[in-house]
Each structure stands twice: as structure tokens, then as C-alpha cells.
mmCIF file of C-alpha atoms in Angstrom:
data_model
loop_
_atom_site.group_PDB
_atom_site.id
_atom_site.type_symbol
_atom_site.label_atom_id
_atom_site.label_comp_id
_atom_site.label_asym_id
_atom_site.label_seq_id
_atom_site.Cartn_x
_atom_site.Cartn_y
_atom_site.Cartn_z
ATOM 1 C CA UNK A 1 11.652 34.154 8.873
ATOM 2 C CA UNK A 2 12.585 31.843 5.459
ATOM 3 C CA UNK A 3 12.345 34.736 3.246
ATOM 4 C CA UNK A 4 16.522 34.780 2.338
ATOM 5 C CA UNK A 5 17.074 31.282 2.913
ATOM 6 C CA UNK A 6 17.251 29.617 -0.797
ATOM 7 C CA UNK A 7 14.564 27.007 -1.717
ATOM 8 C CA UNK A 8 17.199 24.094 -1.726
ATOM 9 C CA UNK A 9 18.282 25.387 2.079
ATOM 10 C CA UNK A 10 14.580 24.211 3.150
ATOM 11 C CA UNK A 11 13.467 21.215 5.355
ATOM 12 C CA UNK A 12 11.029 19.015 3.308
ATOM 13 C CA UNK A 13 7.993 20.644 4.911
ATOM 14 C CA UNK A 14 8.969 24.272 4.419
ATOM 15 C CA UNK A 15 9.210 23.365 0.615
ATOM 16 C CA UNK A 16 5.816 21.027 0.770
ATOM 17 C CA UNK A 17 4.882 24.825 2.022
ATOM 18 C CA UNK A 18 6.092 26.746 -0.941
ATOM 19 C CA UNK A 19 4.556 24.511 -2.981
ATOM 20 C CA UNK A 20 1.122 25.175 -1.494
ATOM 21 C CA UNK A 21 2.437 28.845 -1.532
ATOM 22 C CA UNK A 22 2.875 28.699 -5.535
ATOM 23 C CA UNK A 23 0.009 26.760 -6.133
ATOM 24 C CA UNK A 24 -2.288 29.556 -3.975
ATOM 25 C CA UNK A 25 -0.915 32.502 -5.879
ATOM 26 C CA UNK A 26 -1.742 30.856 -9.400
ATOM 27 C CA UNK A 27 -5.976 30.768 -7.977
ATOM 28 C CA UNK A 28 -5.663 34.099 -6.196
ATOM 29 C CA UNK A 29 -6.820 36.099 -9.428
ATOM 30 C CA UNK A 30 -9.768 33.328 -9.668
ATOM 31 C CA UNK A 31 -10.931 33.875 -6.412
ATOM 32 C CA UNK A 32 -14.372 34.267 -7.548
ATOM 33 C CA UNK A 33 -13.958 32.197 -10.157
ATOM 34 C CA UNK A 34 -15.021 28.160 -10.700
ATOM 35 C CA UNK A 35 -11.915 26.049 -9.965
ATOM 36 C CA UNK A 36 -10.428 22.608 -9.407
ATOM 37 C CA UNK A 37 -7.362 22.205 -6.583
ATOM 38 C CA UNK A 38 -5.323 19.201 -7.702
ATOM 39 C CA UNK A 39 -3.238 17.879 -5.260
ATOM 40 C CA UNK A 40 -0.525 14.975 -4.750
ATOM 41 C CA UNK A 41 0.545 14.168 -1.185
ATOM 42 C CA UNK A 42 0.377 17.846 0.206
ATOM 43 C CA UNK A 43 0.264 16.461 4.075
ATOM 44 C CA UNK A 44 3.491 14.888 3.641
ATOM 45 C CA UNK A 45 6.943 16.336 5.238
ATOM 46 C CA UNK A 46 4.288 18.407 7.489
ATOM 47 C CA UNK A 47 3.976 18.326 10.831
ATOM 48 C CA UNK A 48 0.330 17.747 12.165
ATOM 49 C CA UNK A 49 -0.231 21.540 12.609
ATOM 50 C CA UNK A 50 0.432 22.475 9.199
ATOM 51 C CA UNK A 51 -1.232 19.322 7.968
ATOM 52 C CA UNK A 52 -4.700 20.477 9.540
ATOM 53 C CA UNK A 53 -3.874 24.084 8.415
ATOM 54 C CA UNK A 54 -3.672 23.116 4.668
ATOM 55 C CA UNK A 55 -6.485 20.914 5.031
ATOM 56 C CA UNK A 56 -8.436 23.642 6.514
ATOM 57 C CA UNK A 57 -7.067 26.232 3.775
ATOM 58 C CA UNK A 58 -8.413 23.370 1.412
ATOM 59 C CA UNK A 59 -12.239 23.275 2.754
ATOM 60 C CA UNK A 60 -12.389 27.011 2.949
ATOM 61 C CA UNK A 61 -11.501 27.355 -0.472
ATOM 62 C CA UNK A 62 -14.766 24.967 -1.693
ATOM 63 C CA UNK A 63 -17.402 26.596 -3.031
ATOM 64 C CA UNK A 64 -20.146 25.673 -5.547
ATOM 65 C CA UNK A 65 -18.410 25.364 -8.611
ATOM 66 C CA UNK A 66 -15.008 24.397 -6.352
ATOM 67 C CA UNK A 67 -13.477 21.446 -5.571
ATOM 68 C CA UNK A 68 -10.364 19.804 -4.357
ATOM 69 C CA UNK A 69 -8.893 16.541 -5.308
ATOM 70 C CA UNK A 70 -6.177 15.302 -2.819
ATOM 71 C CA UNK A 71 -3.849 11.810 -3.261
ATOM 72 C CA UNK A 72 -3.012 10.896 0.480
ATOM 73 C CA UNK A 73 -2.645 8.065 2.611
ATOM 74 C CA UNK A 74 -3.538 8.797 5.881
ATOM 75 C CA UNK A 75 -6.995 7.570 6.531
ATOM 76 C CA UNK A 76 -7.362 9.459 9.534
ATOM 77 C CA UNK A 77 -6.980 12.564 7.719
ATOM 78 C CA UNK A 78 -8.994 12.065 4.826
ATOM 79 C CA UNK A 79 -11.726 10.417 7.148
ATOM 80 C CA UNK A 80 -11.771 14.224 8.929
ATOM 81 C CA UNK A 81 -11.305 16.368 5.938
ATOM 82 C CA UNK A 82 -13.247 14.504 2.926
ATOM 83 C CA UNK A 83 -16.763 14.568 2.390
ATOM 84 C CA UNK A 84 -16.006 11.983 -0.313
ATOM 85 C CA UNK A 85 -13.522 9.156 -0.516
ATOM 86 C CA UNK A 86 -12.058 6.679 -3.083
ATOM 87 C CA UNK A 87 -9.500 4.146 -1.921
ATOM 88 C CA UNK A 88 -7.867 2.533 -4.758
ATOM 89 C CA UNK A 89 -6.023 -0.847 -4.727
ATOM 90 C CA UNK A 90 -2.855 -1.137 -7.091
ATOM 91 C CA UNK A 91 -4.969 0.888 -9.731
ATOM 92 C CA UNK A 92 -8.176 -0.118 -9.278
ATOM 93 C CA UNK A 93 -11.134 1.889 -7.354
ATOM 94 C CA UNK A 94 -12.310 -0.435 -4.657
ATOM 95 C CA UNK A 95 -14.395 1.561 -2.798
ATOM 96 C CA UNK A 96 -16.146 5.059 -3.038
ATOM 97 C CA UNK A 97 -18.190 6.571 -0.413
ATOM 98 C CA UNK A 98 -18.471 8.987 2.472
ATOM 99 C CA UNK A 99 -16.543 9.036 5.316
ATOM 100 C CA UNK A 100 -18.887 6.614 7.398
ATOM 101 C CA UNK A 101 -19.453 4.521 4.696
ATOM 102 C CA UNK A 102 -15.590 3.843 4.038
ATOM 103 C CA UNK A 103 -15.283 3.302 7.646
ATOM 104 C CA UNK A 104 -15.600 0.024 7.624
ATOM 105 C CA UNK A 105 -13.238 -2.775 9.421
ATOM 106 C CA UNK A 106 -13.756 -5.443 6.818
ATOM 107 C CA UNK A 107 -12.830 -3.211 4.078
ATOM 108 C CA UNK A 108 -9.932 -1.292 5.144
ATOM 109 C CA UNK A 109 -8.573 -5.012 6.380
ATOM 110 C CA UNK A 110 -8.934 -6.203 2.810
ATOM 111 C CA UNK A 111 -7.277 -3.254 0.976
ATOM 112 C CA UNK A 112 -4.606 -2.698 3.882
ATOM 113 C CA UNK A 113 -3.583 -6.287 5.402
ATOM 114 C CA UNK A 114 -4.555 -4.989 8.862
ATOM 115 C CA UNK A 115 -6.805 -5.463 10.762
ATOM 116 C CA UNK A 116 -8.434 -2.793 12.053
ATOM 117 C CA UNK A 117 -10.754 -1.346 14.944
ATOM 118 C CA UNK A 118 -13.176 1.749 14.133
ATOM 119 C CA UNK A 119 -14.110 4.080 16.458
ATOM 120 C CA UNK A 120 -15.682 7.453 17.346
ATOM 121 C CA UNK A 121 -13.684 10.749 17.418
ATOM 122 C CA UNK A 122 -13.882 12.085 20.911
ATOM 123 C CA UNK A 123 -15.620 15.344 19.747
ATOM 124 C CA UNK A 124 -18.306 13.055 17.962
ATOM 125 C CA UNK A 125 -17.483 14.589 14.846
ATOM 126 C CA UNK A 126 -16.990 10.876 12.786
ATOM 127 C CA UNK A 127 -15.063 8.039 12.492
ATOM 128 C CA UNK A 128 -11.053 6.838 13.467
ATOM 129 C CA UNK A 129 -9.271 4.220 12.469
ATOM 130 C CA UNK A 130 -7.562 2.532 14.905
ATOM 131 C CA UNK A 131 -4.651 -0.506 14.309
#
């Protein structure tokens, strides 16, 4: 439905999109191939759908010899997606962990400000942070 609209014509997701797009067709020919996805912010400008579709994209791509390195701020998300976490505080790693273990209400409310409730996803399926 985009394909004659011009790249600058876009909303900020559709081009968070391409991106993703571009960045897909570069790996393609490595399919089979030992890789490392690098990747700044790619949930922002999306809506939730396309957020959870990228991150999906993302963990089907992992293999052994794969992996994928995403900047992002939404704990939520990374809690869900990662199966490995570092949350950094102006430059410096302050914690590093798996989901559960970066769970914690005492550390999010030092690197955040907030304080913070954590709870079980409804499906079981690990933790949310509430506020």
C-alpha cells in the first residue's frame, strides 16, 4: 500500500519499518550464516503490534552463532523479549541479569526515581513492571 509514497511522505513508524526492511535485506544472503543484529531504538514510532512483530522477527532470527543487541527503554518489553538484560545508568552498567533477576523493585527505583510494583504477567510467562 506505501510502495509509491516517497520515504520522506512516511509517518515515523512506517520509516522505523523501512529501516528494519533495509537492515533485513542486508542478512538475507547470510541466512545460514553466523550474525550479530545491532539495533538502536527499533520499537520506537511503532505501534504495539508492530513492536511485538519486530520483536518476534528478532527472536526468530537467533540461532547458535546469532544474536541481537537492542538499545530500548521500555522495560516491559525487554522484560518479555530478552533473555538477557543490562540497564545502564548515565554510562555506567548497573545491573546485568535475566529477566527475573532485573525484576527487582529496589533496583529499578534506584536507576529510575520511581517507585515501582512487580508483578506476574497474566499468562505466567514472567515479570511486569508496574508504576
Amino acid at each position: 500500500a506505501l510502495a509509491d509514497r516517497f520515504y520522506t511522505q512516511l509517518s515515523g513508524g512506517e520509516k522505523q519499518r523501512v529501516q528494519l526492511a533495509r537492515i533485513l535485506a542486508q542478512l538475507w544472503p547470510a541466512e545460514q550464516q553466523l550474525g550479530l543484529m545491532l539495533l538502536d531504538e527499533p520499537t520506537a514510532s511503532l505501534d504495539l503490534a508492530h513492536q511485538c512483530q519486530l520483536l518476534d522477527y528478532c527472536r526468530h532470527w537467533l540461532s547458535p552463532g546469532r544474536a541481537v543487541l537492542l538499545a530500548m527503554h521500555d522495560i516491559n518489553l525487554a522484560l518479555r523479549y530478552a533473555d538477557r538484560i543490562l540497564i545502564l545508568q548515565q554510562g555506567e552498567l548497573v545491573a546485568d541479569g535475566e529477566p527475573a533477576q532485573i525484576a527487582d523493585a529496589a533496583l529499578l527505583r534506584r536507576v529510575f526515581g520511581l517507585t515501582v510494583h512487580i508483578a506476574e504477567r497474566p499468562d505466567g510467562s514472567g515479570p511486569w513492571v508496574l508504576w
